[in-house]
Short mmCIF file of C-alpha atoms in Angstrom, two decimals:
data_model
loop_
_atom_site.label_atom_id
_atom_site.label_comp_id
_atom_site.label_asym_id
_atom_site.label_seq_id
_atom_site.Cartn_x
_atom_site.Cartn_y
_atom_site.Cartn_z
CA UNK A 274 -41.81 -14.34 -11.61
CA UNK A 275 -40.63 -11.14 -10.63
CA UNK A 276 -43.09 -8.31 -10.85
CA UNK A 277 -41.54 -5.50 -13.24
CA UNK A 278 -41.46 -2.40 -12.26
CA UNK A 279 -42.42 0.08 -15.52
CA UNK A 280 -42.08 3.76 -15.04
CA UNK A 281 -44.91 6.21 -15.05
CA UNK A 282 -43.91 7.41 -18.65
CA UNK A 283 -44.09 3.97 -20.56
CA UNK A 284 -47.49 2.89 -18.45
CA UNK A 285 -49.11 6.30 -19.48
CA UNK A 286 -48.17 6.01 -22.97
CA UNK A 287 -49.31 2.28 -23.17
CA UNK A 288 -52.81 3.38 -21.79
CA UNK A 289 -52.65 6.35 -24.28
CA UNK A 290 -51.83 4.15 -27.08
CA UNK A 291 -54.29 1.15 -26.42
CA UNK A 292 -57.03 3.66 -26.05
CA UNK A 293 -56.09 5.38 -29.12
CA UNK A 294 -56.24 2.44 -31.24
CA UNK A 295 -59.50 1.55 -30.04
CA UNK A 296 -60.86 4.94 -30.53
CA UNK A 297 -59.64 4.47 -34.03
CA UNK A 298 -61.43 0.95 -34.19
CA UNK A 299 -64.65 2.33 -33.23
CA UNK A 300 -64.61 5.23 -35.63
CA UNK A 301 -64.04 2.95 -38.81
CA UNK A 302 -66.75 0.61 -37.37
CA UNK A 303 -69.09 3.53 -37.07
CA UNK A 304 -68.20 5.00 -40.42
CA UNK A 305 -68.72 1.84 -42.14
CA UNK A 306 -72.29 1.56 -41.10
CA UNK A 307 -73.18 4.04 -43.40
CA UNK A 308 -70.09 3.76 -45.77
CA UNK A 309 -69.64 -0.47 -46.04
CA UNK A 310 -66.73 -1.20 -47.94
CA UNK A 311 -67.46 -3.22 -50.98
CA UNK A 312 -65.57 -6.43 -49.67
CA UNK A 313 -67.59 -7.68 -46.51
CA UNK A 314 -64.74 -8.83 -44.59
CA UNK A 315 -63.24 -5.70 -44.68
CA UNK A 316 -65.70 -4.97 -42.40
CA UNK A 317 -63.76 -6.87 -39.67
CA UNK A 318 -60.47 -6.23 -41.11
CA UNK A 319 -60.01 -2.54 -40.96
CA UNK A 320 -61.37 -2.22 -37.26
CA UNK A 321 -59.04 -4.93 -35.88
CA UNK A 322 -56.06 -3.78 -37.79
CA UNK A 323 -56.92 -0.55 -36.13
CA UNK A 324 -56.36 -1.96 -32.69
CA UNK A 325 -52.69 -1.95 -32.94
CA UNK A 326 -52.47 0.29 -36.49
CA UNK A 327 -54.33 3.08 -34.85
CA UNK A 328 -54.19 6.49 -36.86
CA UNK A 329 -52.30 4.83 -39.41
CA UNK A 330 -54.83 2.22 -40.29
CA UNK A 331 -57.78 4.93 -40.19
CA UNK A 332 -55.84 6.75 -42.49
CA UNK A 333 -55.67 3.59 -44.40
CA UNK A 334 -59.26 3.19 -44.06
CA UNK A 335 -60.57 6.42 -45.40
CA UNK A 336 -57.79 6.31 -48.24
CA UNK A 337 -59.00 3.32 -49.39
CA UNK A 338 -62.69 4.41 -49.30
CA UNK A 339 -62.03 7.38 -51.44
CA UNK A 340 -59.64 4.98 -53.99
CA UNK A 341 -63.24 3.28 -54.91
CA UNK A 342 -62.27 1.30 -58.02
CA UNK A 343 -58.81 2.58 -58.90
CA UNK A 344 -56.62 1.19 -55.98
CA UNK A 345 -53.02 1.72 -56.42
CA UNK A 346 -50.88 -1.31 -55.78
CA UNK A 347 -49.34 -0.05 -52.70
CA UNK A 348 -52.69 -0.04 -50.95
CA UNK A 349 -54.08 -2.89 -52.21
CA UNK A 350 -51.15 -4.90 -50.58
CA UNK A 351 -51.77 -3.04 -47.43
CA UNK A 352 -55.10 -4.29 -47.53
CA UNK A 353 -54.15 -7.76 -48.34
CA UNK A 354 -51.35 -7.42 -45.52
CA UNK A 355 -54.05 -6.25 -43.47
CA UNK A 356 -56.15 -9.54 -43.26
CA UNK A 357 -53.14 -11.35 -41.94
CA UNK A 358 -52.96 -8.33 -39.25
CA UNK A 359 -56.60 -8.62 -38.40
CA UNK A 360 -56.34 -12.89 -37.87
CA UNK A 361 -53.54 -12.48 -35.66
CA UNK A 362 -55.01 -9.52 -33.92
CA UNK A 363 -58.10 -11.72 -32.92
CA UNK A 364 -56.17 -14.74 -32.69
CA UNK A 365 -53.56 -13.03 -30.07
CA UNK A 366 -56.31 -11.48 -27.77
CA UNK A 367 -58.08 -14.94 -27.81
CA UNK A 368 -54.74 -16.83 -27.17
CA UNK A 369 -53.18 -14.89 -24.66
CA UNK A 370 -56.21 -14.31 -22.41
CA UNK A 371 -57.23 -17.66 -22.74
CA UNK A 372 -53.33 -18.97 -21.53
CA UNK A 373 -53.45 -16.28 -18.70
CA UNK A 374 -56.78 -17.29 -17.34
CA UNK A 375 -56.12 -20.99 -17.87
CA UNK A 376 -52.19 -21.38 -17.62
CA UNK A 377 -52.56 -24.84 -17.98
CA UNK A 378 -52.90 -24.59 -21.89
CA UNK A 379 -49.40 -23.20 -21.96
CA UNK A 380 -48.31 -26.10 -19.83
CA UNK A 381 -49.92 -28.53 -22.51
CA UNK A 382 -48.06 -26.89 -25.01
CA UNK A 383 -44.84 -27.33 -23.75
CA UNK A 384 -44.30 -24.95 -20.77
CA UNK A 385 -42.12 -26.55 -18.25
CA UNK A 386 -41.03 -29.18 -20.54
CA UNK A 387 -40.13 -28.36 -24.06
CA UNK A 388 -39.95 -24.39 -23.09
CA UNK A 389 -38.96 -22.49 -20.01
CA UNK A 390 -40.69 -19.31 -20.52
CA UNK A 391 -44.26 -19.70 -21.19
CA UNK A 392 -44.33 -16.97 -23.80
CA UNK A 393 -43.04 -19.53 -25.99
CA UNK A 394 -45.36 -22.15 -25.51
CA UNK A 395 -48.57 -19.59 -26.11
CA UNK A 396 -47.05 -18.73 -29.37
CA UNK A 397 -47.98 -21.96 -30.37
CA UNK A 398 -51.70 -21.20 -29.73
CA UNK A 399 -51.32 -17.89 -31.27
CA UNK A 400 -50.10 -19.11 -34.25
CA UNK A 401 -52.89 -22.20 -34.67
CA UNK A 402 -55.76 -19.38 -34.14
CA UNK A 403 -54.11 -16.54 -36.09
CA UNK A 404 -53.74 -18.95 -39.17
CA UNK A 405 -57.17 -20.59 -38.81
CA UNK A 406 -58.91 -16.92 -38.50
CA UNK A 407 -56.33 -15.29 -41.63
CA UNK A 408 -57.38 -18.37 -43.68
CA UNK A 409 -61.29 -17.70 -42.72
CA UNK A 410 -60.80 -13.83 -43.80
CA UNK A 411 -58.87 -14.79 -47.11
CA UNK A 412 -61.79 -17.41 -47.72
CA UNK A 413 -64.62 -14.57 -47.51
CA UNK A 414 -62.42 -12.21 -49.61
CA UNK A 415 -61.76 -14.82 -52.35
CA UNK A 416 -64.58 -16.88 -52.91
CA UNK A 417 -67.14 -13.89 -53.71
CA UNK A 418 -64.52 -12.51 -56.16
CA UNK A 419 -64.27 -16.12 -57.77
CA UNK A 420 -67.31 -17.78 -57.22
CA UNK A 421 -65.45 -20.83 -55.84
CA UNK A 422 -67.17 -24.20 -54.01
CA UNK A 423 -66.02 -24.28 -50.32
CA UNK A 424 -63.43 -26.62 -51.02
CA UNK A 425 -61.64 -24.79 -53.70
CA UNK A 426 -62.35 -21.48 -51.49
CA UNK A 427 -60.32 -23.13 -48.67
CA UNK A 428 -57.38 -24.44 -50.78
CA UNK A 429 -56.99 -21.08 -52.25
CA UNK A 430 -57.34 -19.13 -49.16
CA UNK A 431 -54.53 -21.38 -47.64
CA UNK A 432 -52.31 -20.88 -51.06
CA UNK A 433 -53.20 -17.11 -50.48
CA UNK A 434 -52.14 -16.56 -46.81
CA UNK A 435 -49.96 -19.29 -45.58
CA UNK A 436 -46.57 -17.27 -46.63
CA UNK A 437 -48.39 -13.93 -45.58
CA UNK A 438 -49.41 -15.18 -42.22
CA UNK A 439 -45.83 -16.78 -41.57
CA UNK A 440 -44.11 -13.73 -42.76
CA UNK A 441 -46.39 -11.53 -40.29
CA UNK A 442 -45.55 -13.94 -37.48
CA UNK A 443 -41.50 -13.39 -37.86
CA UNK A 444 -41.90 -9.96 -37.46
CA UNK A 445 -44.20 -9.86 -34.61
CA UNK A 446 -42.58 -12.75 -32.82
CA UNK A 447 -39.17 -11.04 -33.45
CA UNK A 448 -40.35 -7.44 -31.82
CA UNK A 449 -42.07 -9.08 -29.18
CA UNK A 450 -39.22 -11.43 -27.88
CA UNK A 451 -37.09 -8.37 -28.50
CA UNK A 452 -39.10 -5.85 -25.92
CA UNK A 453 -39.94 -8.43 -23.52
CA UNK A 454 -36.51 -10.38 -23.40
CA UNK A 455 -34.02 -7.81 -24.33
CA UNK A 456 -35.77 -4.56 -23.04
CA UNK A 457 -38.57 -4.93 -20.32
CA UNK A 458 -36.81 -8.01 -18.60
CA UNK A 459 -33.07 -6.17 -18.45
CA UNK A 460 -34.39 -2.60 -17.80
CA UNK A 461 -37.53 -3.38 -15.41
CA UNK A 462 -37.15 -6.69 -13.74
CA UNK A 463 -39.19 -8.83 -15.88
CA UNK A 464 -41.53 -9.46 -18.95
CA UNK A 465 -44.84 -7.72 -18.94
CA UNK A 466 -48.15 -9.84 -18.10
CA UNK A 467 -50.77 -10.15 -20.36
CA UNK A 468 -53.34 -8.11 -17.69
CA UNK A 469 -50.56 -4.79 -18.50
CA UNK A 470 -50.97 -2.13 -20.88
CA UNK A 471 -47.40 -2.49 -21.37
CA UNK A 472 -48.09 -6.00 -22.75
CA UNK A 473 -50.37 -4.66 -25.08
CA UNK A 474 -48.72 -1.46 -26.12
CA UNK A 475 -45.66 -4.06 -26.79
CA UNK A 476 -47.89 -5.81 -28.84
CA UNK A 477 -49.14 -2.95 -31.29
CA UNK A 478 -45.36 -2.43 -31.68
CA UNK A 479 -44.90 -5.85 -32.68
CA UNK A 480 -47.74 -6.12 -35.06
CA UNK A 481 -46.54 -3.29 -36.94
CA UNK A 482 -43.45 -5.13 -37.26
CA UNK A 483 -45.34 -8.15 -38.83
CA UNK A 484 -46.81 -5.83 -41.37
CA UNK A 485 -43.23 -4.77 -42.04
CA UNK A 486 -42.10 -8.42 -42.80
CA UNK A 487 -45.33 -9.46 -44.57
CA UNK A 488 -45.60 -6.69 -46.75
CA UNK A 489 -43.18 -7.47 -49.45
CA UNK A 490 -44.54 -11.15 -49.19
CA UNK A 491 -48.05 -10.16 -49.91
CA UNK A 492 -46.64 -7.68 -53.12
CA UNK A 493 -44.97 -10.93 -54.38
CA UNK A 494 -48.16 -12.88 -54.00
CA UNK A 495 -50.39 -10.63 -55.86
CA UNK A 496 -47.81 -10.17 -58.58
CA UNK A 497 -47.82 -13.77 -58.92
CA UNK A 498 -51.50 -14.09 -59.24
CA UNK A 499 -51.64 -16.29 -55.66
CA UNK A 500 -53.53 -13.67 -54.22
CA UNK A 501 -56.26 -11.25 -55.20
CA UNK A 502 -55.56 -7.61 -55.71
CA UNK A 503 -57.87 -5.93 -53.27
#
């Protein structure tokens, strides 16, 4: 694998964007210590979503705090989609670093046999972890609201988030692939490695793409009564 030669401006922009996302996540986490959200799981969702959404999710967080009981539909859907984003964020962080530290994981998932690119093999693990974590977040949102049993809660969480997570991954994978293979490789010599700011900056952009593709699906899920309005 060749070493990509990223320009200074992109390297600097990547670092600034990542620091800003982390700073927004910390601000949200600190604010929640004195102003905890009514839905406990949002204590995890908001900071995790801010890692990619930065100032946008910082603003959404404070807007949701002000909304109290009268939450507009657009904000309710954004909160619901953020469950997927938080699950995908945490799942991707775990999966990407695991596969970076232990490349054999990617081999087990088809690298060199099914996939020529390691990226696509790791995406399988990304999806599995994102799906599992996203369902867990949805479970802890649904069960307290409906007072469900464990089994029923899991079933309802899967129903609520299966399409949402799938829609998120379509946008995220699409932008990640475009950035890596249509931008970074032709322009700078190769794709960004996990241990580079450029990789995670691109991931931030890709996550925003995931939000865009998941938002209308979440709107429909809420309208259809499959997903709770938050």
